[in-house]
PDB file of C-alpha atoms in Angstrom:
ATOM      1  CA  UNK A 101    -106.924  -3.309 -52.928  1.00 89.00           C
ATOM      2  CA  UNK A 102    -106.378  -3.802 -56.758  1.00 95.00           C
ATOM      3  CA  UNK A 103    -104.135  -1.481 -58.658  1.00 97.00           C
ATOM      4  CA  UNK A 104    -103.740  -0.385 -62.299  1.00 97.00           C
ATOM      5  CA  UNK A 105    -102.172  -3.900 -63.266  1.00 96.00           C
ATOM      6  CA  UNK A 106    -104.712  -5.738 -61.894  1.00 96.00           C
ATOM      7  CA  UNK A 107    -107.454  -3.525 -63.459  1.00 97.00           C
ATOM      8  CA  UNK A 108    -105.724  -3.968 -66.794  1.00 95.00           C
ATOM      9  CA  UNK A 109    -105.479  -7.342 -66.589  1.00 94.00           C
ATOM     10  CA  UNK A 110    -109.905  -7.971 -65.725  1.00 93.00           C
ATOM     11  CA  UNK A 111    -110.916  -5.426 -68.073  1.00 93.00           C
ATOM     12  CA  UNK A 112    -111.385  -6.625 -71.852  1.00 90.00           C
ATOM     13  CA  UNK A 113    -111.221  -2.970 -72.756  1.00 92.00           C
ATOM     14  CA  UNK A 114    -107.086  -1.840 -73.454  1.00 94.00           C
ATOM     15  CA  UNK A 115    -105.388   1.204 -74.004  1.00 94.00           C
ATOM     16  CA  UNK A 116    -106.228   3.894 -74.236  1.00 95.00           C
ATOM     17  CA  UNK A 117    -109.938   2.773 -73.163  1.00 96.00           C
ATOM     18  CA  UNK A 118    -109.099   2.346 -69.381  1.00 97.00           C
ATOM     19  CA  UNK A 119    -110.611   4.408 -67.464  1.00 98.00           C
ATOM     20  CA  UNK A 120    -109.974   2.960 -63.717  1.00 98.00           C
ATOM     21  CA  UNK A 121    -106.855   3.475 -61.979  1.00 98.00           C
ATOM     22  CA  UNK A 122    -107.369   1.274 -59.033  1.00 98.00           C
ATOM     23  CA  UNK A 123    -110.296  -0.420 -57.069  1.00 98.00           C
ATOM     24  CA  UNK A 124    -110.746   0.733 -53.304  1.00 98.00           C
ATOM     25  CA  UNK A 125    -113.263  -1.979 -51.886  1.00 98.00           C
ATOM     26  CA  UNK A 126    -114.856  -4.631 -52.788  1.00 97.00           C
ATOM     27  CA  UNK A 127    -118.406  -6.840 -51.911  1.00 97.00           C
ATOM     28  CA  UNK A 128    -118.697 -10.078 -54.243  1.00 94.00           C
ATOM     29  CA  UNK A 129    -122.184  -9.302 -56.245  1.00 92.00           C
ATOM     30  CA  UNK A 130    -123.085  -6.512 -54.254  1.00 96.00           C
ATOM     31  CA  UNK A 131    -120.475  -3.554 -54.300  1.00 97.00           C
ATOM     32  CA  UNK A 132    -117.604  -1.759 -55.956  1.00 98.00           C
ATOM     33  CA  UNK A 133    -115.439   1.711 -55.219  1.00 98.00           C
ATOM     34  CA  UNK A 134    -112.912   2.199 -57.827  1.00 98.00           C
ATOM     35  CA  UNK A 135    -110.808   5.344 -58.151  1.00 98.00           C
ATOM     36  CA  UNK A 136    -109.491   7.195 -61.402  1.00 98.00           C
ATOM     37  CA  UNK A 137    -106.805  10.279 -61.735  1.00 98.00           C
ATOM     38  CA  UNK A 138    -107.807  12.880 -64.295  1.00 98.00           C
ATOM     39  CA  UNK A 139    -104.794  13.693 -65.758  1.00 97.00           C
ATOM     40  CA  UNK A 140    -104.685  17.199 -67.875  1.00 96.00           C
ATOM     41  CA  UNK A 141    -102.370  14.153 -70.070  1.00 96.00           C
ATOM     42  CA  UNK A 142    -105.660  12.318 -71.441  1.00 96.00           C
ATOM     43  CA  UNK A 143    -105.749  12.112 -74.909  1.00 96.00           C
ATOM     44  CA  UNK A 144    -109.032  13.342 -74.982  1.00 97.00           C
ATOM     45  CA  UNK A 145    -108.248  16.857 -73.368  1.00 97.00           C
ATOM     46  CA  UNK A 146    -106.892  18.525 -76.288  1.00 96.00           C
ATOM     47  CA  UNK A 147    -110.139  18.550 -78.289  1.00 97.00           C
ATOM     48  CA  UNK A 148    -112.717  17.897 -75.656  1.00 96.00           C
ATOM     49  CA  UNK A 149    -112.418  21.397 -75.568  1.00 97.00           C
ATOM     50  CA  UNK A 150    -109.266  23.380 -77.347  1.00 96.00           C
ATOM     51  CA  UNK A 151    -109.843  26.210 -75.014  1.00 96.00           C
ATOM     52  CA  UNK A 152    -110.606  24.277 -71.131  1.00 97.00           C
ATOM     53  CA  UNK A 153    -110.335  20.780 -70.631  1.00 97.00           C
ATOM     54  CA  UNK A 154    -113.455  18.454 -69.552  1.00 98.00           C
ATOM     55  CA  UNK A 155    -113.602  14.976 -69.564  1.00 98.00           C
ATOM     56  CA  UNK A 156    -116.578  13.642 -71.638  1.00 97.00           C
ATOM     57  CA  UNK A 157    -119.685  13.058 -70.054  1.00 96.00           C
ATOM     58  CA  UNK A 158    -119.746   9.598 -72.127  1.00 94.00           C
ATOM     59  CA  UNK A 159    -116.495   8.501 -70.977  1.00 96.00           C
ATOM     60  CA  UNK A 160    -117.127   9.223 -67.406  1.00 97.00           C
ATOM     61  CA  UNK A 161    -120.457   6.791 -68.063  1.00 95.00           C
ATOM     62  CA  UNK A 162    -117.549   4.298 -69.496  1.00 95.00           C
ATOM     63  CA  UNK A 163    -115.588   4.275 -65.901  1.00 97.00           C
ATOM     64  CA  UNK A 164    -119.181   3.433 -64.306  1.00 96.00           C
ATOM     65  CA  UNK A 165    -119.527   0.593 -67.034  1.00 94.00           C
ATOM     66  CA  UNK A 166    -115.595  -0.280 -66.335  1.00 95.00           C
ATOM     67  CA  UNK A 167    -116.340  -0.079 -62.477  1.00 96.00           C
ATOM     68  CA  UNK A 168    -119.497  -2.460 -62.580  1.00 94.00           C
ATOM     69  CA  UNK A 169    -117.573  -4.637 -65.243  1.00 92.00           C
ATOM     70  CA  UNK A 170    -114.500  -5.308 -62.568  1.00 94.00           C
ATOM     71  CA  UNK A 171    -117.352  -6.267 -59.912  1.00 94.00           C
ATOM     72  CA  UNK A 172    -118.579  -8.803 -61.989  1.00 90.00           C
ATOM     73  CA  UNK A 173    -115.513 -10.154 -63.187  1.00 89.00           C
ATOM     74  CA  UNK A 174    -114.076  -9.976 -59.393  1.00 92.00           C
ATOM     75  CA  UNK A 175    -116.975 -12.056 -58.343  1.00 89.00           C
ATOM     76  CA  UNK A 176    -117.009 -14.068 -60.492  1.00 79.00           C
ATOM     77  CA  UNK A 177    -113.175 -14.905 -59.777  1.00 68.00           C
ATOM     78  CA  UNK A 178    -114.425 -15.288 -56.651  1.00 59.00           C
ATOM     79  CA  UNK A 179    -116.555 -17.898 -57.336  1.00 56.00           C
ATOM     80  CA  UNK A 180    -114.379 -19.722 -60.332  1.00 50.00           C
ATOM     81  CA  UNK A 181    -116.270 -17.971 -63.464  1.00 49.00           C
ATOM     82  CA  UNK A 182    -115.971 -17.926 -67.311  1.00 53.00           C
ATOM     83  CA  UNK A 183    -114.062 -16.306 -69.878  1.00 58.00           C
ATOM     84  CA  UNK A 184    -114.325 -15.059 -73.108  1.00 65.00           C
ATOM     85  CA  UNK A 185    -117.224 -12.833 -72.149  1.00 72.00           C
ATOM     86  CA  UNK A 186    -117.719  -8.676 -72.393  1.00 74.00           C
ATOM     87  CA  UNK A 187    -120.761  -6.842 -71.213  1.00 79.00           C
ATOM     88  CA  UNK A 188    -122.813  -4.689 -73.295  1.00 80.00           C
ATOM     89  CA  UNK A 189    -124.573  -1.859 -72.117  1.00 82.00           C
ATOM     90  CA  UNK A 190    -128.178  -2.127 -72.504  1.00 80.00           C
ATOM     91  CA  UNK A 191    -129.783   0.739 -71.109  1.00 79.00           C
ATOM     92  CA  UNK A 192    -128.980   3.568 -69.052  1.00 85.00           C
ATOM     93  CA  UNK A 193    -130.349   6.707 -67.368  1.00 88.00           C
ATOM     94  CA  UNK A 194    -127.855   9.127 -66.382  1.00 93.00           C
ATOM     95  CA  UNK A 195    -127.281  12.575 -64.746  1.00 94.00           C
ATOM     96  CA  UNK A 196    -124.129  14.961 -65.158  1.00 95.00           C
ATOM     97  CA  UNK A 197    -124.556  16.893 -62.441  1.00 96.00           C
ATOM     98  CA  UNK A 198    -120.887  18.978 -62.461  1.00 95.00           C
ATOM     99  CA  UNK A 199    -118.506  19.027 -64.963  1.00 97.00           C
ATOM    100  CA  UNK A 200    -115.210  17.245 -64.332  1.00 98.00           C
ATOM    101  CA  UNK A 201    -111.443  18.975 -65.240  1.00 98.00           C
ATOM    102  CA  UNK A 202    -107.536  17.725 -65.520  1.00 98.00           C
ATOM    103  CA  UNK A 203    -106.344  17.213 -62.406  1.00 98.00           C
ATOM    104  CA  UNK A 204    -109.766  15.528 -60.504  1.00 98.00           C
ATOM    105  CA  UNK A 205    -109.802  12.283 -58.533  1.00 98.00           C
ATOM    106  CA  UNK A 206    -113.237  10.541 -58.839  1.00 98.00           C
ATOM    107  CA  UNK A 207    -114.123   7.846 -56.188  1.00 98.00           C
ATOM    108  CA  UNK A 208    -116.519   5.675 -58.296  1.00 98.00           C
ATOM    109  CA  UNK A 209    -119.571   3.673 -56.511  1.00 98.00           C
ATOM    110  CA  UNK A 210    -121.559   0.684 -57.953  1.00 97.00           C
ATOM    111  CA  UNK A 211    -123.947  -1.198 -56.532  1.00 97.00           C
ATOM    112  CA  UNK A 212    -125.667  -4.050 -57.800  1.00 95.00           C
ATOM    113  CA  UNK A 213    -129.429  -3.596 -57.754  1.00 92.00           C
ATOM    114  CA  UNK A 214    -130.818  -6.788 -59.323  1.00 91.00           C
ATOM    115  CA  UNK A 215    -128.991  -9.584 -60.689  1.00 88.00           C
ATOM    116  CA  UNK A 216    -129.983 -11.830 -63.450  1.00 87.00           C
ATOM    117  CA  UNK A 217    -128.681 -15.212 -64.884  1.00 82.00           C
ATOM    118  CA  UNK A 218    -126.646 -13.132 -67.888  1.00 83.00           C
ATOM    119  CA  UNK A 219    -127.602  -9.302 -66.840  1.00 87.00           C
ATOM    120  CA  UNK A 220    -127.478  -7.036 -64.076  1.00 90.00           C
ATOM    121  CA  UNK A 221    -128.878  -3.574 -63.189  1.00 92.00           C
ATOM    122  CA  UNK A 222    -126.557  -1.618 -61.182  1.00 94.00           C
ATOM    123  CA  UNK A 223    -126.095   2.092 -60.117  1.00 95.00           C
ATOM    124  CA  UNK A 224    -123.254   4.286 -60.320  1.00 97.00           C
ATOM    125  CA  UNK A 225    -121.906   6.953 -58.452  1.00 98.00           C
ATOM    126  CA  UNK A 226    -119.538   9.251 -59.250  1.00 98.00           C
ATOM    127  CA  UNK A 227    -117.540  11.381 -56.338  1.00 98.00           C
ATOM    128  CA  UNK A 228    -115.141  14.135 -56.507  1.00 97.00           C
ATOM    129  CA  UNK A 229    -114.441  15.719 -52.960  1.00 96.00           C
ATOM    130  CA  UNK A 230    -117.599  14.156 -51.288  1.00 96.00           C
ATOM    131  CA  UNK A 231    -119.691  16.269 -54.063  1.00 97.00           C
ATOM    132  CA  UNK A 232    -121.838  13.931 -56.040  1.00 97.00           C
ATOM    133  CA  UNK A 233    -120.871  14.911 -59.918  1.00 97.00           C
ATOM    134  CA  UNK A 234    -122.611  11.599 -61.754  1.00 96.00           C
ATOM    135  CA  UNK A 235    -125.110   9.502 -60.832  1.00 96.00           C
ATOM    136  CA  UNK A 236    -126.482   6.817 -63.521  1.00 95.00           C
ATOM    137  CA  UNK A 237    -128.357   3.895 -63.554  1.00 93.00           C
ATOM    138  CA  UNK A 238    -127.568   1.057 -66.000  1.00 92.00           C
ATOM    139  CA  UNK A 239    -128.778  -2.267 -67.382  1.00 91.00           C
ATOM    140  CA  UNK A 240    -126.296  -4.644 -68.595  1.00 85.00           C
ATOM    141  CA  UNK A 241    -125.949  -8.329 -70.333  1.00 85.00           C
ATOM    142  CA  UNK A 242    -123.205 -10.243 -70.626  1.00 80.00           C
ATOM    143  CA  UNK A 243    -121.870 -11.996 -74.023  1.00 79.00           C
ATOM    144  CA  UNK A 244    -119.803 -14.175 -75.377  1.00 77.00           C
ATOM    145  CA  UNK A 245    -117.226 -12.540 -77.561  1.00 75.00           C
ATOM    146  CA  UNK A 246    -117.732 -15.198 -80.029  1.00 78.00           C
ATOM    147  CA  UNK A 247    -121.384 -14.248 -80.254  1.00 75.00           C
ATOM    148  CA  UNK A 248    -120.373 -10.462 -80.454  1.00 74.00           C
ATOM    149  CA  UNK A 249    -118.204 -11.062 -83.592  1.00 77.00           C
ATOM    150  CA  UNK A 250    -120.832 -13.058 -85.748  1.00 77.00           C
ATOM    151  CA  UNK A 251    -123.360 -10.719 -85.110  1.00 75.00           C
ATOM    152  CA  UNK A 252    -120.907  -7.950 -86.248  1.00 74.00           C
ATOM    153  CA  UNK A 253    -122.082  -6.511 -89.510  1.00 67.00           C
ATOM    154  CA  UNK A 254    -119.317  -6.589 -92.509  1.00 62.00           C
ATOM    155  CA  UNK A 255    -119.347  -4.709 -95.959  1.00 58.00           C
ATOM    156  CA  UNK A 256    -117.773  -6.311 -98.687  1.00 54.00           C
ATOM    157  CA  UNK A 257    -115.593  -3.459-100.748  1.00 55.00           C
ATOM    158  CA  UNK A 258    -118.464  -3.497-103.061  1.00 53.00           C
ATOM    159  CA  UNK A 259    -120.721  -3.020-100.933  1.00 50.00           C
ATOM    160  CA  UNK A 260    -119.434  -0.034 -99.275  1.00 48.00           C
ATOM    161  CA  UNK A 261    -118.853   1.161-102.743  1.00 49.00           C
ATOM    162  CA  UNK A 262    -122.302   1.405-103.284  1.00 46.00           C
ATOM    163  CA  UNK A 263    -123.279   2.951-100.045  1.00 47.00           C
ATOM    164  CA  UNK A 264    -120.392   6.033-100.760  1.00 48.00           C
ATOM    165  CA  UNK A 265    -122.394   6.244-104.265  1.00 44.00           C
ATOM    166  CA  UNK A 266    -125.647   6.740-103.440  1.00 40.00           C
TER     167      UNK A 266
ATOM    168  CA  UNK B 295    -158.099   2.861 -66.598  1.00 64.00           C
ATOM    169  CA  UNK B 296    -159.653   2.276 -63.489  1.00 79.00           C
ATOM    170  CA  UNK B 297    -157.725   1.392 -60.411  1.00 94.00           C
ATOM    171  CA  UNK B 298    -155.032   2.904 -58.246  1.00 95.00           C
ATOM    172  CA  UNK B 299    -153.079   0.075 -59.652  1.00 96.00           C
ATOM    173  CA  UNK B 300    -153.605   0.319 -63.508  1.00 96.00           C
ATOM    174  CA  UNK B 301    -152.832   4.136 -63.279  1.00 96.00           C
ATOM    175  CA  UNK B 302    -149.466   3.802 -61.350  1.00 97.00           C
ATOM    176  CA  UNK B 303    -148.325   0.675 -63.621  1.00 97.00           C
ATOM    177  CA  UNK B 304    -149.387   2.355 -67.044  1.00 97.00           C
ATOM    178  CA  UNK B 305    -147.615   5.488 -65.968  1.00 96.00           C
ATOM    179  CA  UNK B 306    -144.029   3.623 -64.708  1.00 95.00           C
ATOM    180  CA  UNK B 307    -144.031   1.826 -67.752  1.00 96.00           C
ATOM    181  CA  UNK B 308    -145.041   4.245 -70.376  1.00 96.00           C
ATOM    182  CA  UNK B 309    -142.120   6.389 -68.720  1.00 93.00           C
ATOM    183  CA  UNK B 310    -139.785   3.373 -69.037  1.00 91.00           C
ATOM    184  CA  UNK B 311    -140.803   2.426 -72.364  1.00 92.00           C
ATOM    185  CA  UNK B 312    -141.283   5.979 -73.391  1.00 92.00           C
ATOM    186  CA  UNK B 313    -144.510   5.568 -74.936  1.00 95.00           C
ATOM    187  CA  UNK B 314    -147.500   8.137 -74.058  1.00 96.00           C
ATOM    188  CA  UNK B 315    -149.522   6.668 -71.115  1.00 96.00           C
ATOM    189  CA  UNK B 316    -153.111   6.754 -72.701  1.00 96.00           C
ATOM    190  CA  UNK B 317    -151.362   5.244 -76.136  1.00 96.00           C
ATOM    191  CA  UNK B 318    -149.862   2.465 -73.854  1.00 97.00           C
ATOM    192  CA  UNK B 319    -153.026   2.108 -72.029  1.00 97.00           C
ATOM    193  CA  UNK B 320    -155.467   1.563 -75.146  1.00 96.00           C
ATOM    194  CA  UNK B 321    -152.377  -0.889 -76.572  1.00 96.00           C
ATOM    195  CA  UNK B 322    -152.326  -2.337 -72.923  1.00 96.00           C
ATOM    196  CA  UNK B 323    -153.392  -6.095 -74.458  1.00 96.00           C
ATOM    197  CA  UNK B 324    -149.932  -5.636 -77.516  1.00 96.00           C
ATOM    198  CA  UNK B 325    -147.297  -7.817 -76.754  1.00 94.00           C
ATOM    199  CA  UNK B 326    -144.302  -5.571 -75.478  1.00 93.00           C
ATOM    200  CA  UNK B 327    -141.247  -7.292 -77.703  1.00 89.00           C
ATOM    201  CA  UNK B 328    -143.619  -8.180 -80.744  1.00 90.00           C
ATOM    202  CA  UNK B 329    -146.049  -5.072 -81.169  1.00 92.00           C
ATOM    203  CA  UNK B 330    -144.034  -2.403 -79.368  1.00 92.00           C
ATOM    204  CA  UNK B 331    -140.753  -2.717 -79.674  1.00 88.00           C
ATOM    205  CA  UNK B 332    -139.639  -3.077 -75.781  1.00 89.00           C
ATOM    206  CA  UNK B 333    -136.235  -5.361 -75.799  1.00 85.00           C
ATOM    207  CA  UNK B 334    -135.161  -7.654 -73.385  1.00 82.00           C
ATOM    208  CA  UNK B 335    -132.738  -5.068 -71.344  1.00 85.00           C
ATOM    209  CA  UNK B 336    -136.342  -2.840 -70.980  1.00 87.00           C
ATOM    210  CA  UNK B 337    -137.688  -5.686 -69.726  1.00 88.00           C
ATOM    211  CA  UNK B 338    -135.373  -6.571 -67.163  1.00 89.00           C
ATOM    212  CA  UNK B 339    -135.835  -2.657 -66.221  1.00 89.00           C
ATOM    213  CA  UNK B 340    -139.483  -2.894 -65.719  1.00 92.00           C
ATOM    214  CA  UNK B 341    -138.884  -6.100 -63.903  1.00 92.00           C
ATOM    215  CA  UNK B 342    -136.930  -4.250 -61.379  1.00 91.00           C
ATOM    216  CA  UNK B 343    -138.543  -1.336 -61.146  1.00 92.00           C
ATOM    217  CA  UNK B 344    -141.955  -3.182 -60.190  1.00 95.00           C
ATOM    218  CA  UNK B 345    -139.865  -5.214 -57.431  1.00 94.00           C
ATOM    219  CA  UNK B 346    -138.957  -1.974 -55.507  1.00 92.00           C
ATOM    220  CA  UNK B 347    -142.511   0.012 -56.180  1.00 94.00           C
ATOM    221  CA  UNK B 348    -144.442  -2.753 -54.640  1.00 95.00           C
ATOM    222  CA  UNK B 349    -142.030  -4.455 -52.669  1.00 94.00           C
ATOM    223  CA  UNK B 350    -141.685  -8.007 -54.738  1.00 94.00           C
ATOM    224  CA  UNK B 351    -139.866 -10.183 -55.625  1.00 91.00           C
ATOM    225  CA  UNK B 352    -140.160 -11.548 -59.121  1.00 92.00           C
ATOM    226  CA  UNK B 353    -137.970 -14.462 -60.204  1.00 89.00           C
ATOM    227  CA  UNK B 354    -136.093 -14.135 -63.467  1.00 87.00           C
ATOM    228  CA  UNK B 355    -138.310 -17.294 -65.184  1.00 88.00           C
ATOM    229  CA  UNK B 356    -141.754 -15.005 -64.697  1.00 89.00           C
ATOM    230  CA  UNK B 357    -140.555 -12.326 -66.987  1.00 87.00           C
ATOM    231  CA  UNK B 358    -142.403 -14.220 -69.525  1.00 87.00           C
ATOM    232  CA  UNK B 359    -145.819 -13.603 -67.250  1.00 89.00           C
ATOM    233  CA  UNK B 360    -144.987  -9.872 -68.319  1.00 92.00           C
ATOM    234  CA  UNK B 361    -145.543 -10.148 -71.965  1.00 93.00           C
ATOM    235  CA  UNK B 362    -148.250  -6.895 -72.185  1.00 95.00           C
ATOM    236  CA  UNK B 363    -149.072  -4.037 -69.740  1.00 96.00           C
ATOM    237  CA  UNK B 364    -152.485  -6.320 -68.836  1.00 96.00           C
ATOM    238  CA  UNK B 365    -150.515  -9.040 -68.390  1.00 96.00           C
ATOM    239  CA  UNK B 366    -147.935  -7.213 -66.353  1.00 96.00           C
ATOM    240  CA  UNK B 367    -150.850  -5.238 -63.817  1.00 96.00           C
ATOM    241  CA  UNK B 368    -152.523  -8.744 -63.720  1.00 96.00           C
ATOM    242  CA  UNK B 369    -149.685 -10.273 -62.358  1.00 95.00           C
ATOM    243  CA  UNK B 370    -148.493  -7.487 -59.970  1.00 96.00           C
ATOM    244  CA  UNK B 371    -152.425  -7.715 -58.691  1.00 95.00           C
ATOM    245  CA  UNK B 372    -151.709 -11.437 -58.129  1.00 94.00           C
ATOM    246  CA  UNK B 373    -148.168 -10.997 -56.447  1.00 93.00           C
ATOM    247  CA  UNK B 374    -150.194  -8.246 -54.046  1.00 94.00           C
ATOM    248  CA  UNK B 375    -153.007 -10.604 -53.176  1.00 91.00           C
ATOM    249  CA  UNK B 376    -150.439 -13.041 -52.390  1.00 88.00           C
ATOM    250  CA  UNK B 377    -148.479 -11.001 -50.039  1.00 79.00           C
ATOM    251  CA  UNK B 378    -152.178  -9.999 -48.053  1.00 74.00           C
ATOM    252  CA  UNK B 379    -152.977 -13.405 -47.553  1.00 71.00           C
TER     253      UNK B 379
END
């Protein structure tokens, strides 16, 4: 349905954050399946660990986020919506139920659960061979990036030249 | 705590809030953003886990009728009385 161009293009995340390779199906405001390739290639395999590779349990909560963030941006395409937003992650309540190696395919399920004027709750689910291997539960708000960058905390050099001394 | 109701509502939102339930009941009349430190994404949790325990619906606006956990049973009560008649 939408491949890794498209996905690049919706996400406000870049490289080498991406972790959606293409979107299977879509339902404006109500459903997403995306898929990713776990490649033994991923930057993160060589120390995540030195002696097997496993892909973060973090960053496989990441393609859930990235999954829920493409239905909202989808939908809201579908219904001419705004820019110059990203969604934060509020809360979230997640199991890792099976670890996942180099060379998995993970079908990726969100659906929305309750929608809000600037947040949503959605689940995910995460799918390797029909075996559920994450499922995760998460509470999101959208934000203007504007917002996001004069709320962002900055030391002056003396300041962090204090904080190193202490 | 007395009711069927209290007891199920202090426990799902001591759990959510992660707060012991008989420290959440006896602060039951504390203002959840103020006095306990529950922020608006928490909220918005509660909101919807109340909707799918009792079957609800709860528009966005009365998230501000669920300022304290006696506030928040009261208005579940209300919703449920609502629904009867």
């Amino acid at each position: 349905m939408l491949n890794f161009e498209d996905v690049r293009r919706l996400l406000p995340q870049g490289h080498p954050f991406i972790f959606i390779d293409r979107v299977l199906e879509f339902e404006a405001k109500r459903r997403i399946v995306c898929l990713k390739n776990v490649t033994g290639g991923e930057y993160y395999f060589p120390g995540h660990f030195p002696e097997v590779g496993i892909m973060p349990g973090a960053l496989i909560g990441e393609a859930i986020s990235q999954a829920a963030i493409l239905l909202f941006r989808l939908s809201e395409e579908a219904q001419a919506g705004q820019n110059g937003r990203i969604f934060l992650v509020g809360t979230t309540r997640t199991r890792f139920i099976s670890p996942v190696f180099p060379g998995d395919t993970l079908l990726i399920t969100v659906e929305v659960v309750k929608l809000f004027s600037r947040s949503a709750i959605v689940t995910g689910r995460v799918e390797l061979e029909g075996r559920l291997v994450v499922k995760s539960t998460l509470t999101f708000s959208a934000v203007s990036l504007a917002d996001v960058k004069k709320s962002r905390r900055v030391g002056t050099p003396e300041r962090v030249a204090q904080e190193v001394s202490r | 705590m007395t009711s069927e109701l209290e007891k199920q509502i202090t426990a799902i939102l001591a759990e959510v809030i992660e707060m012991d339930e008989a420290e959440l009941w006896e602060k039951r009349n504390q203002r959840f953003v103020e006095d306990l430190d529950v922020d608006s994404m928490l909220a918005l949790e509660i909101l919807a886990i109340l909707e799918k325990k009792y079957r609800i619906e709860i528009p966005e606006e009365n998230i501000l009728d669920l300022v304290s956990l006696q506030s928040t049973i009261d208005f579940v009560d209300r919703k449920l009385k609502q629904r009867v008649a």
